[in-house]
Amino acid sequence: MKKFKKLYIEITNVCNLACKFCPQTKRKPEFMKVETFSKILDEIKPHGEYIYFHVKGEPLLHPEIDKFLDLSYKKGFKVNITTNGTLISKVKDKIIMKPALRQVNFSLHSFDGNEKSENKDEYIDNILSFVNEANKKTDILVSLRLWNLDKNNILNLQKKRNHELLEIIEKEFNLDYKIEEKILPGRGIKLSDKVYLNQDHEFKWPDLKEEEDDGKGFCYGLRNQIAILVDGTVVPCCLDGEGILNLGNINENHFSEIIESNRANNIFNGFSKREAVEELCRKCGYRKKFN
């Protein structure tokens, strides 16, 4: 039986931001129903215990996220939430004391990646307020993410913005060093107990319009991760934001059958031989990380 370290469940594909690095989905906007979520948990139970509430969309927008966390705990899952952080002060009381919540990842690059963003100080203050409260009251892990580096190190304007933000974080955690002098792309540093900061290069979402390469390489899709979109479509990984690699729908077939479908097995076996058999995979730059 296939086991996954990461099971992505897109509880909504709706987002309150329009970040330049994250193409908005062309799919119909939806919020997953509690009944559907419960059914999904029952079917994925033998295949893993760590679930993530996103593919596209902002999970904190879901009005029943507290019920989703309660159900996750009841059925024995640990939950990781990745959020742009803009709604954390409004939703904090619905999530902070939920025993299922294992980790919250804040995509800090979302603020500068969104042209309409206003009041950065309030944005950061609200996130740091949550971090402090979570640290005092819970065992929640927190990851602060700045995934906006470019291949030539970093753009001057973004470098200045990051520097200002990192100074705020240094002051908040009473650090006796400069984060920029310690951190390396793709590797995190510990800011305090249960709180980490991670910087990495900006990545491009795979797109069929991109150029195709030779298809050589490796991917952990269908190996240690899999994703279920808000409409029930099962896809191999969290980067298939449009459901192009449709393996089947959990509303029509059982999850265990879907992950053993011919298409799923062809993808899995292909990467076992370091070959991308799907067009979208041959146009995905993330795969090159594992060459």
XYZ file of C-alpha atoms in Angstrom:
291
model
C 0.000 0.000 0.000
C 1.341 3.433 -0.984
C 2.117 5.782 1.892
C 2.618 9.540 1.523
C 4.459 11.988 3.773
C 2.317 14.836 2.458
C -1.361 14.654 1.559
C -2.559 17.966 0.122
C -6.270 18.698 0.401
C -7.306 21.936 -1.275
C -10.132 23.080 0.989
C -10.685 26.118 -1.256
C -9.198 27.391 -4.511
C -10.243 30.974 -3.719
C -7.607 33.512 -2.676
C -7.889 37.049 -1.342
C -4.658 38.129 -3.090
C -3.427 38.172 -6.686
C 0.318 37.612 -6.345
C 2.466 37.965 -9.451
C 4.322 34.715 -8.714
C 1.148 32.621 -8.324
C -1.133 32.388 -11.399
C -4.789 32.512 -10.478
C -6.609 29.282 -11.185
C -8.973 29.079 -14.138
C -11.086 26.556 -12.253
C -14.497 27.382 -10.837
C -14.159 28.994 -7.377
C -15.221 26.539 -4.677
C -15.146 25.865 -0.953
C -15.030 22.230 0.075
C -17.990 20.943 2.090
C -17.423 19.367 5.498
C -19.078 16.143 4.313
C -16.700 15.872 1.353
C -13.709 16.564 3.571
C -14.802 13.862 6.019
C -15.151 11.334 3.192
C -11.677 12.212 1.906
C -10.145 11.713 5.358
C -11.717 8.276 5.647
C -10.324 7.213 2.266
C -6.787 8.567 2.702
C -6.430 7.311 6.292
C -4.386 4.192 5.384
C -2.047 6.275 3.213
C -0.609 8.886 5.607
C -1.178 11.150 8.586
C 0.112 14.596 7.578
C -2.316 16.745 5.603
C -1.901 20.188 4.065
C -4.868 22.487 3.493
C -3.850 23.938 0.122
C -2.849 23.562 -3.482
C -4.154 26.862 -4.775
C -6.266 29.196 -2.646
C -5.982 30.708 0.829
C -7.101 28.142 3.442
C -7.874 30.767 6.104
C -10.687 32.021 3.861
C -12.674 28.848 4.500
C -15.481 29.747 6.948
C -15.471 26.236 8.465
C -11.746 25.758 8.894
C -12.293 25.150 12.619
C -14.591 22.208 11.801
C -12.010 20.863 9.349
C -9.375 20.946 12.092
C -11.711 19.218 14.556
C -12.476 16.472 12.044
C -8.789 16.038 11.284
C -8.019 15.523 14.965
C -10.943 13.146 15.434
C -9.713 10.989 12.545
C -6.066 11.019 13.636
C -4.427 13.500 11.243
C -1.871 16.240 11.822
C -2.483 19.437 9.856
C -0.098 21.883 8.235
C -1.451 25.212 7.000
C 0.333 27.427 4.472
C -1.078 30.940 4.358
C -0.274 34.389 3.033
C -0.947 35.585 6.588
C -3.227 38.512 5.768
C -6.203 37.000 7.622
C -4.413 35.601 10.659
C -5.729 38.167 13.149
C -9.325 37.459 12.064
C -9.028 33.664 12.068
C -6.560 33.170 14.927
C -9.135 32.215 17.548
C -10.635 29.549 15.250
C -7.356 27.677 14.782
C -4.750 28.402 17.456
C -5.916 25.940 20.135
C -6.875 23.116 17.768
C -4.877 19.986 18.696
C -4.689 18.819 15.067
C -2.705 21.895 14.004
C 0.939 20.881 13.741
C 2.524 23.711 11.709
C 1.713 27.078 10.151
C 3.799 28.338 7.224
C 3.589 32.070 6.520
C 4.464 33.049 2.944
C 5.868 36.496 3.741
C 6.791 37.050 0.090
C 3.046 37.275 -0.620
C 2.904 40.862 0.644
C 5.443 42.327 -1.773
C 4.262 39.956 -4.509
C 0.845 41.616 -4.464
C 0.640 45.108 -5.951
C -2.418 46.087 -3.902
C -0.854 45.278 -0.524
C -1.048 48.052 2.059
C 0.265 48.571 5.595
C 3.169 46.159 5.801
C 3.827 46.994 9.466
C 0.344 45.834 10.478
C 0.719 42.713 8.332
C 3.969 41.708 10.040
C 2.715 42.685 13.509
C -0.338 40.438 13.162
C 1.777 37.467 12.107
C 4.320 37.972 14.894
C 1.490 38.349 17.412
C 0.157 34.944 16.355
C 3.646 33.441 16.527
C 4.172 34.710 20.077
C 0.794 33.500 21.304
C 1.180 30.111 19.620
C 4.638 29.751 21.151
C 3.351 30.438 24.653
C 0.184 28.352 24.529
C 0.799 25.505 22.069
C 3.334 23.207 20.409
C 2.608 24.600 16.936
C 5.649 24.897 14.677
C 5.943 28.108 12.655
C 7.873 28.654 9.441
C 8.351 32.194 8.117
C 9.021 31.947 4.396
C 10.666 34.385 2.004
C 10.650 32.581 -1.317
C 11.464 35.514 -3.584
C 15.157 35.213 -4.445
C 16.046 35.331 -8.134
C 18.779 33.407 -9.918
C 21.150 36.409 -9.818
C 20.882 36.510 -6.014
C 18.130 39.107 -5.657
C 16.653 42.188 -7.321
C 17.765 45.444 -5.684
C 14.249 46.600 -4.754
C 13.312 43.215 -3.339
C 16.635 43.018 -1.517
C 15.811 46.305 0.220
C 12.293 45.116 1.115
C 13.616 41.819 2.480
C 16.291 43.622 4.478
C 13.665 45.803 6.173
C 11.489 42.803 6.992
C 14.418 40.771 8.320
C 15.413 43.650 10.588
C 11.930 43.573 12.141
C 12.262 39.816 12.703
C 15.764 40.198 14.173
C 14.466 42.742 16.652
C 11.379 40.661 17.534
C 13.459 37.587 18.386
C 16.379 39.502 19.934
C 18.870 37.955 17.541
C 22.524 38.784 18.043
C 23.318 38.254 14.352
C 22.111 39.376 10.937
C 19.862 36.796 9.292
C 21.283 37.648 5.859
C 24.735 36.589 7.042
C 23.539 33.184 8.289
C 20.866 31.984 5.914
C 21.367 30.019 2.693
C 18.764 29.565 -0.079
C 16.698 26.448 0.541
C 17.874 26.033 4.129
C 16.142 27.394 7.202
C 17.465 28.863 10.410
C 15.978 28.579 13.878
C 14.797 31.906 15.303
C 13.544 30.528 18.616
C 11.882 27.460 20.032
C 9.490 26.099 17.346
C 10.008 29.109 15.033
C 12.048 28.970 11.813
C 12.794 31.224 8.854
C 13.412 29.946 5.346
C 14.559 31.768 2.209
C 14.532 30.277 -1.255
C 14.381 31.146 -4.930
C 11.070 32.038 -6.508
C 9.768 29.088 -8.532
C 7.532 29.041 -11.577
C 4.363 26.989 -11.578
C 4.505 24.374 -14.356
C 2.525 25.352 -17.440
C 1.815 23.565 -20.716
C 2.805 26.792 -22.513
C 6.383 26.513 -21.244
C 9.183 24.930 -23.260
C 9.624 21.202 -22.909
C 12.998 19.740 -21.942
C 14.450 16.252 -22.375
C 12.277 14.914 -19.548
C 15.187 13.569 -17.541
C 15.007 13.897 -13.785
C 13.145 12.843 -10.684
C 10.062 13.936 -8.767
C 8.493 12.990 -5.430
C 4.976 13.316 -6.808
C 3.046 10.071 -6.153
C 6.025 8.937 -4.098
C 5.932 11.004 -0.921
C 3.159 13.443 -1.843
C -0.196 13.621 -3.601
C -2.952 16.227 -3.846
C -6.734 16.389 -3.945
C -8.266 19.513 -5.473
C -11.369 21.166 -4.094
C -13.655 19.431 -6.614
C -12.250 15.991 -5.710
C -9.778 15.684 -8.587
C -6.665 13.729 -7.543
C -3.337 14.936 -8.983
C 0.240 13.698 -8.406
C 1.603 16.777 -6.650
C 0.877 20.176 -5.128
C 2.128 22.055 -8.232
C -0.614 20.847 -10.573
C -2.836 23.796 -9.755
C -5.117 23.292 -12.774
C -5.700 19.560 -12.426
C -4.007 18.766 -15.746
C -2.710 15.388 -14.524
C -6.167 14.195 -13.552
C -5.812 10.716 -12.053
C -9.487 10.423 -11.160
C -12.065 12.001 -8.897
C -12.584 10.961 -5.299
C -16.317 11.671 -5.663
C -16.512 8.943 -8.314
C -13.826 6.412 -7.352
C -12.096 5.357 -4.139
C -8.760 7.040 -3.420
C -6.942 3.693 -3.195
C -8.124 2.791 -6.713
C -7.162 6.178 -8.151
C -3.554 6.038 -6.973
C -3.177 2.612 -8.616
C -4.616 3.716 -11.962
C -2.629 3.169 -15.163
C -1.789 6.861 -15.452
C -0.612 7.058 -11.843
C 1.554 3.965 -12.193
C 3.048 5.196 -15.468
C 4.077 8.468 -13.799
C 5.510 6.637 -10.781
C 7.403 4.061 -12.848
C 8.688 6.733 -15.208
C 10.321 8.702 -12.421
C 11.754 5.471 -11.034
C 13.741 5.437 -14.303
C 14.425 9.202 -14.059
C 12.013 9.919 -16.915
C 9.037 12.302 -17.010
C 6.293 10.599 -19.002
C 3.780 13.474 -18.807
C 4.047 16.676 -20.831
C 3.399 18.887 -17.805
C 6.196 17.165 -15.883
C 8.601 17.837 -18.769
C 7.716 21.511 -18.431
C 8.175 21.690 -14.666
C 11.341 23.370 -13.416
C 10.875 22.061 -9.896
C 11.794 18.579 -11.109
C 15.316 19.823 -11.871
C 15.963 20.275 -8.149
C 16.279 16.506 -7.851
C 18.481 15.796 -10.883
